[in-house]
CSV table of N, CA, C and O in Angstrom, one decimal:
chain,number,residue,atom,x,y,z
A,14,UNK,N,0.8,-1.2,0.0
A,14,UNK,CA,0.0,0.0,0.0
A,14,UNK,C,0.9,1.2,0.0
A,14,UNK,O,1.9,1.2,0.7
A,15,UNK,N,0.7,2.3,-0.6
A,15,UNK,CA,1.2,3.6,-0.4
A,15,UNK,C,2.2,3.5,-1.5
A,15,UNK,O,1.8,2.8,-2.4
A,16,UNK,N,3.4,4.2,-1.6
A,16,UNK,CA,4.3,4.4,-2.3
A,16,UNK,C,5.6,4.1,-1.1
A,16,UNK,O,6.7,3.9,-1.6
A,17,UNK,N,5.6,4.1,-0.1
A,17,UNK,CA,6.9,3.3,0.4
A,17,UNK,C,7.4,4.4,1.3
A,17,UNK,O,8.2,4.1,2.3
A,18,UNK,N,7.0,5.5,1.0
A,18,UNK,CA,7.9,7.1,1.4
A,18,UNK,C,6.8,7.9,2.7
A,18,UNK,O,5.8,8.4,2.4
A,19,UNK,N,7.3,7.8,3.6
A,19,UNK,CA,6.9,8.7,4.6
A,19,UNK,C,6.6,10.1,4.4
A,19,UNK,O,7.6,10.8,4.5
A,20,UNK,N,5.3,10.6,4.3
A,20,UNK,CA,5.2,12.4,4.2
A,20,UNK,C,4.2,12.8,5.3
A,20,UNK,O,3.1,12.3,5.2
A,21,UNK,N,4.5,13.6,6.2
A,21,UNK,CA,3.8,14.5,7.6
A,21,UNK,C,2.5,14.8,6.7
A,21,UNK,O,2.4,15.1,5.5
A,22,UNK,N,1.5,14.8,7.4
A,22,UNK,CA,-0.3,15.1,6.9
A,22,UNK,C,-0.1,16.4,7.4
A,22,UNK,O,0.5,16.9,8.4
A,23,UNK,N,-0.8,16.9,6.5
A,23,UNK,CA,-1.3,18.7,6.6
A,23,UNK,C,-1.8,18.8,8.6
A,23,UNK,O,-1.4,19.8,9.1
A,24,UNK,N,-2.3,18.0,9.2
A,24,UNK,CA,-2.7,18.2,10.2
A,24,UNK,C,-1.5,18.0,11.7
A,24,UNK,O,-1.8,18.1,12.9
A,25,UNK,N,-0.1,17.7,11.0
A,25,UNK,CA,0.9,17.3,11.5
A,25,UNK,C,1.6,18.9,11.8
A,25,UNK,O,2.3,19.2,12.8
A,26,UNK,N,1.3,19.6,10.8
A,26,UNK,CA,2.4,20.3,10.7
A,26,UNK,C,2.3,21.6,11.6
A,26,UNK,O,3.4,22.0,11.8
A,27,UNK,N,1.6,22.0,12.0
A,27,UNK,CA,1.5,23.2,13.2
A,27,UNK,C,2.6,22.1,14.6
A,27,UNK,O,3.3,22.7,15.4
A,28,UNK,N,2.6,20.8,14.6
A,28,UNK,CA,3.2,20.3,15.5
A,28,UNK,C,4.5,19.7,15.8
A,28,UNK,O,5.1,19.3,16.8
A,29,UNK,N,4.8,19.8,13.9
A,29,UNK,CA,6.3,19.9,14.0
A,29,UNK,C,7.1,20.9,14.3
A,29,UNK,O,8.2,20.8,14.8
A,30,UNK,N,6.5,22.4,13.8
A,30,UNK,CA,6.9,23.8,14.1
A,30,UNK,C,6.9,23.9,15.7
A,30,UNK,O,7.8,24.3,16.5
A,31,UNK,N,5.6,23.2,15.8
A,31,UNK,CA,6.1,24.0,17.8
A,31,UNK,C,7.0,23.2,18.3
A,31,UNK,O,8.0,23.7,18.9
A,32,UNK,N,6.9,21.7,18.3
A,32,UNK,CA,7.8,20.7,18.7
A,32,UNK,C,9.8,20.8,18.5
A,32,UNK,O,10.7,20.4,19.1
A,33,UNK,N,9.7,21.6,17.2
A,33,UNK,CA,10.9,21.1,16.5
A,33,UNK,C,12.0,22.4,17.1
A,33,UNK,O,11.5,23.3,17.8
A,34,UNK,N,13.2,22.3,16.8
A,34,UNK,CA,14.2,23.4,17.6
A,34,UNK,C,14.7,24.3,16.6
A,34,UNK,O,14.7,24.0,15.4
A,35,UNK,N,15.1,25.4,17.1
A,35,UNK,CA,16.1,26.3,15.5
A,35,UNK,C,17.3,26.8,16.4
A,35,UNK,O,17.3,27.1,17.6
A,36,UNK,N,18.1,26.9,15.7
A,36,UNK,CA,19.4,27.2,15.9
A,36,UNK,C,19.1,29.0,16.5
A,36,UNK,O,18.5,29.8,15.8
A,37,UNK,N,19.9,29.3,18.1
A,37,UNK,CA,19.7,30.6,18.2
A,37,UNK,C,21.4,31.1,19.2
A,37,UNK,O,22.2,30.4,19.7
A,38,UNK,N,21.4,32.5,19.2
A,38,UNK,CA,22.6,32.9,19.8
A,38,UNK,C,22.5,32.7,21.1
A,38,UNK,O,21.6,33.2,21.7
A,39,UNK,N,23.8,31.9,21.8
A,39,UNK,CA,23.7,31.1,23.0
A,39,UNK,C,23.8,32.9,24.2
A,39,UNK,O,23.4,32.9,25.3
A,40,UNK,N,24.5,34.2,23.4
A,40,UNK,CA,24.5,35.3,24.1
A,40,UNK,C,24.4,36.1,23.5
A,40,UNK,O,23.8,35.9,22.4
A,41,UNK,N,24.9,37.5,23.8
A,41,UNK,CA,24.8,38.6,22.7
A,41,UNK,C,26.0,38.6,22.1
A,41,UNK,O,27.0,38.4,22.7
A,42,UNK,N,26.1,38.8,20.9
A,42,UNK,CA,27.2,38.6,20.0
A,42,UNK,C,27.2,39.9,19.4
A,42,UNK,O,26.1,40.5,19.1
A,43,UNK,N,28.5,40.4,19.1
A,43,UNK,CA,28.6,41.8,18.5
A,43,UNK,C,28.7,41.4,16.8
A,43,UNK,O,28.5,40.3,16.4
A,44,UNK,N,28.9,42.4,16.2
A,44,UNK,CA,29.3,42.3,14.6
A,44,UNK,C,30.4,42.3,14.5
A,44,UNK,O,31.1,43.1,15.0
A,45,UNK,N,31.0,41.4,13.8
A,45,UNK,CA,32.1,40.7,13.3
A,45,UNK,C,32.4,39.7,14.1
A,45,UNK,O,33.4,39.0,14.0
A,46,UNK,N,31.6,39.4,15.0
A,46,UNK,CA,32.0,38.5,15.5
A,46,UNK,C,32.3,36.7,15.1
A,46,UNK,O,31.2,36.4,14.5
A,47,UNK,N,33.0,35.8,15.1
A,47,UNK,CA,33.6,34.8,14.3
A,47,UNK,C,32.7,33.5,15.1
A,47,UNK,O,33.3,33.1,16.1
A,48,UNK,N,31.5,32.9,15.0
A,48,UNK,CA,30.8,31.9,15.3
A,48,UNK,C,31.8,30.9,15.7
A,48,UNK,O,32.8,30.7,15.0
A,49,UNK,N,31.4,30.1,16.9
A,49,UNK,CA,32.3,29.1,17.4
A,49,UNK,C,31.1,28.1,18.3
A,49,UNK,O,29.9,28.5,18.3
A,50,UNK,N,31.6,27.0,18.8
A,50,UNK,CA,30.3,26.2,19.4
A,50,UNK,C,30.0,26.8,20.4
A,50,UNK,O,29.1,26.2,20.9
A,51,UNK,N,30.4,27.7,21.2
A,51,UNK,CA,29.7,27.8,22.4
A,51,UNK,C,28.9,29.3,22.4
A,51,UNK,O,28.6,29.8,23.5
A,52,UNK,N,28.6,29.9,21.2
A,52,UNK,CA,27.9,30.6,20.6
A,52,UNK,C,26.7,30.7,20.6
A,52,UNK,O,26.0,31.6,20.9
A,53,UNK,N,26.2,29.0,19.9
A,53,UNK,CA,25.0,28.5,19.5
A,53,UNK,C,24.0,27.5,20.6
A,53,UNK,O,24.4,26.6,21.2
A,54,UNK,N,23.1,28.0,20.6
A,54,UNK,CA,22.1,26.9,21.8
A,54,UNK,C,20.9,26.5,20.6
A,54,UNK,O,21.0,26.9,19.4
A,55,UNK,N,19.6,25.5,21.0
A,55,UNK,CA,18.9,25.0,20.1
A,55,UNK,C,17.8,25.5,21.2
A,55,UNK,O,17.8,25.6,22.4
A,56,UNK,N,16.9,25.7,20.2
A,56,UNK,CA,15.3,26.6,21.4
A,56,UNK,C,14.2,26.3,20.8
A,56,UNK,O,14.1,26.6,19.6
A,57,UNK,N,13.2,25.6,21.3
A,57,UNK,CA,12.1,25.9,20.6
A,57,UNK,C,11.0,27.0,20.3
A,57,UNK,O,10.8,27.6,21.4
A,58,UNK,N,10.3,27.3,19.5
A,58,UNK,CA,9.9,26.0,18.3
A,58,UNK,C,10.7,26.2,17.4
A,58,UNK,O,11.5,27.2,17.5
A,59,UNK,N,10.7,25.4,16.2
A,59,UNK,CA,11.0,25.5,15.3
A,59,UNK,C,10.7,26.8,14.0
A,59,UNK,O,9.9,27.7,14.2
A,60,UNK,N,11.2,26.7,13.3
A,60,UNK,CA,11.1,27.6,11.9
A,60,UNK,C,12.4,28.4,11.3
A,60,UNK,O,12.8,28.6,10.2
A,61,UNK,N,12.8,28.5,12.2
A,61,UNK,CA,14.5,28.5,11.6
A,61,UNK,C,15.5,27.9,10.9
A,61,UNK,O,15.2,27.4,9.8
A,62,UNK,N,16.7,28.0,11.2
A,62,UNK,CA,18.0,26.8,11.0
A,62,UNK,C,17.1,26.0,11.8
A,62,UNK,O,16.3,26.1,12.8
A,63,UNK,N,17.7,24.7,10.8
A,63,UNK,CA,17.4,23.4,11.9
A,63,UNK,C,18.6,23.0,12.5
A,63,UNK,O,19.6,23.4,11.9
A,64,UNK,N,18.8,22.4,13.5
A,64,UNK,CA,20.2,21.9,14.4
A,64,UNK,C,20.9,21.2,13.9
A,64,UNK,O,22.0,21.0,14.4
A,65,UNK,N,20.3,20.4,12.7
A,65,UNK,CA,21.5,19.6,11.7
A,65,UNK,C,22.5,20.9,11.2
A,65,UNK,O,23.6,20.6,10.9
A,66,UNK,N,22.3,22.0,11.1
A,66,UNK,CA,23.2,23.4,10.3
A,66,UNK,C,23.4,24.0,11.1
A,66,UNK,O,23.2,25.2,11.1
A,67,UNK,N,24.1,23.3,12.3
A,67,UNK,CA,24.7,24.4,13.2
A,67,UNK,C,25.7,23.9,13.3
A,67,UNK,O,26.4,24.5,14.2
A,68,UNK,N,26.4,22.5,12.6
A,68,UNK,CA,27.5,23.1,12.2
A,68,UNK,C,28.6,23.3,10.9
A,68,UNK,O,29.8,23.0,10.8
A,69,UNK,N,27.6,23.9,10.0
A,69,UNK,CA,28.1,24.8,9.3
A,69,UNK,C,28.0,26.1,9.0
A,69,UNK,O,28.5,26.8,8.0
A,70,UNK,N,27.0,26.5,10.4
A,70,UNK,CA,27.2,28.3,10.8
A,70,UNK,C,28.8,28.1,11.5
A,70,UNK,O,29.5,29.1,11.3
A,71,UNK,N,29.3,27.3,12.1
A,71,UNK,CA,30.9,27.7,12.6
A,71,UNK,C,31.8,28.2,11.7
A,71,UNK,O,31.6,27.9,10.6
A,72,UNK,N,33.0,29.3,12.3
A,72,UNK,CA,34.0,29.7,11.7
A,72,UNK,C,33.4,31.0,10.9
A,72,UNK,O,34.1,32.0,10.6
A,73,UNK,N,32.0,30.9,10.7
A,73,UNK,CA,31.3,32.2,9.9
A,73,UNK,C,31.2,33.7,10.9
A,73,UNK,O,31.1,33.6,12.1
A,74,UNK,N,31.4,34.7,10.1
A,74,UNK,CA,31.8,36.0,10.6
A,74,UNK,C,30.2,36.7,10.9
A,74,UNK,O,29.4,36.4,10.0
A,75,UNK,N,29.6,37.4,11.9
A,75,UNK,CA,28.2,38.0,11.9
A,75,UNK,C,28.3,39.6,11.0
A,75,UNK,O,29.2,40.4,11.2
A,76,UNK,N,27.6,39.7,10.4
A,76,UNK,CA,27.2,40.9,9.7
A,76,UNK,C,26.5,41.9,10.1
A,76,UNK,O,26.4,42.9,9.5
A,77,UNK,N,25.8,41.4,11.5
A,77,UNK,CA,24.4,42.0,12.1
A,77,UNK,C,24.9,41.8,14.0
A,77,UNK,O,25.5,40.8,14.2
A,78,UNK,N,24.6,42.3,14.7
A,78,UNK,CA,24.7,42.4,15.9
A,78,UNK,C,23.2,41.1,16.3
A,78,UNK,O,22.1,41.1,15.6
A,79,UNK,N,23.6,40.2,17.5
A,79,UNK,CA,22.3,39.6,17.7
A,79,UNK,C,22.2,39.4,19.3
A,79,UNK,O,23.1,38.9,20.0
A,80,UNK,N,21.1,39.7,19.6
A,80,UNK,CA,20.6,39.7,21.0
A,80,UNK,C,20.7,38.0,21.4
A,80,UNK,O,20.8,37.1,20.6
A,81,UNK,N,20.8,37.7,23.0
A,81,UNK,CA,20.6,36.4,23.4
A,81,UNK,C,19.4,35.6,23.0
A,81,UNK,O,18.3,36.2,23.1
A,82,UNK,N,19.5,34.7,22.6
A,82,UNK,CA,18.1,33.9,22.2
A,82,UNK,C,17.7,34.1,20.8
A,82,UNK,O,16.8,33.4,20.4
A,83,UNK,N,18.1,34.9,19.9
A,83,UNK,CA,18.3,35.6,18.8
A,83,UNK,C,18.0,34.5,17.7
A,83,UNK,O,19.1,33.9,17.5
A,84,UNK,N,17.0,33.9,16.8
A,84,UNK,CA,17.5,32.8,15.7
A,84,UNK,C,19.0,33.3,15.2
A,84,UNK,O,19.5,34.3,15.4
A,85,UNK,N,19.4,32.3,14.5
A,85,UNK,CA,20.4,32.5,13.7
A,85,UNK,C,20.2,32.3,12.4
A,85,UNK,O,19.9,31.1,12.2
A,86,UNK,N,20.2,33.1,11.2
A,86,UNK,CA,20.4,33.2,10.0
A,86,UNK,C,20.7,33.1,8.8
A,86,UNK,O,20.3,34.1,8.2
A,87,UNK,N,21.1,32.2,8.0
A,87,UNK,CA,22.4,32.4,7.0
A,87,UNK,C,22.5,33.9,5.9
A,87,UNK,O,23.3,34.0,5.0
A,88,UNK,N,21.2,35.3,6.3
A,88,UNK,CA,21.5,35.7,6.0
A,88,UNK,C,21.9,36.9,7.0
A,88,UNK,O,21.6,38.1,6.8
A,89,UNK,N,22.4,36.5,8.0
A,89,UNK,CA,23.4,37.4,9.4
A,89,UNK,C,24.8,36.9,9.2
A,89,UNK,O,25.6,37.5,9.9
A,90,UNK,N,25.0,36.5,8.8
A,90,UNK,CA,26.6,35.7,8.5
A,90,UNK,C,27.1,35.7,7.3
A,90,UNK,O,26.4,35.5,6.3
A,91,UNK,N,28.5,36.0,7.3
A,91,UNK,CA,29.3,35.8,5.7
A,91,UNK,C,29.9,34.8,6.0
A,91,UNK,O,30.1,34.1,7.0
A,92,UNK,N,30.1,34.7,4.7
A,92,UNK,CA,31.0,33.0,4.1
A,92,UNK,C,32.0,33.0,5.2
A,92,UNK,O,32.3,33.9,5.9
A,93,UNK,N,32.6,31.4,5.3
A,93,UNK,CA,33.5,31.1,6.3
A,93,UNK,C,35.0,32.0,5.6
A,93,UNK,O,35.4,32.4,4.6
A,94,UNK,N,35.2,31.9,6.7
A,94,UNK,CA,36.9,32.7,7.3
A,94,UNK,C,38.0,32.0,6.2
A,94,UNK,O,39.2,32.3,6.2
């Protein structure tokens, strides 16, 4: 039965957003600042970065000043160092 492939029902999805985590700033971070792991914390809900891509926000430089708790971006950050 089915096609084999798992897909979330329309009625799922308000529950993956609240349930799910996004990558945010573990403090306040100034501009220019150089992303490292103790930077980043995971918070819910979701709608962000997801926590698989945090880490390849490391080594990246901030473009934008970000408050604690802050999501994180890929458009707050430039290309790696």
């Amino acid at each position: 039965l089915g096609d084999g492939i798992k897909h979330p029902y329309e009625s799922e999805a308000a529950g993956i957003t609240k349930m799910g985590k996004s990558i945010v700033a573990s403090q306040a971070l100034p501009v220019g600042h150089i992303l490292g792991k103790g930077d980043l914390d995971l918070k819910s809900p979701g709608g962000g970065l997801a926590p698989g891509k945090r880490y390849k926000m490391m080594d990246r430089r901030l473009i934008k000043a970000l408050e604690r708790g802050a999501p994180i971006s890929s458009t707050g950050i430039l290309e790696p160092l």
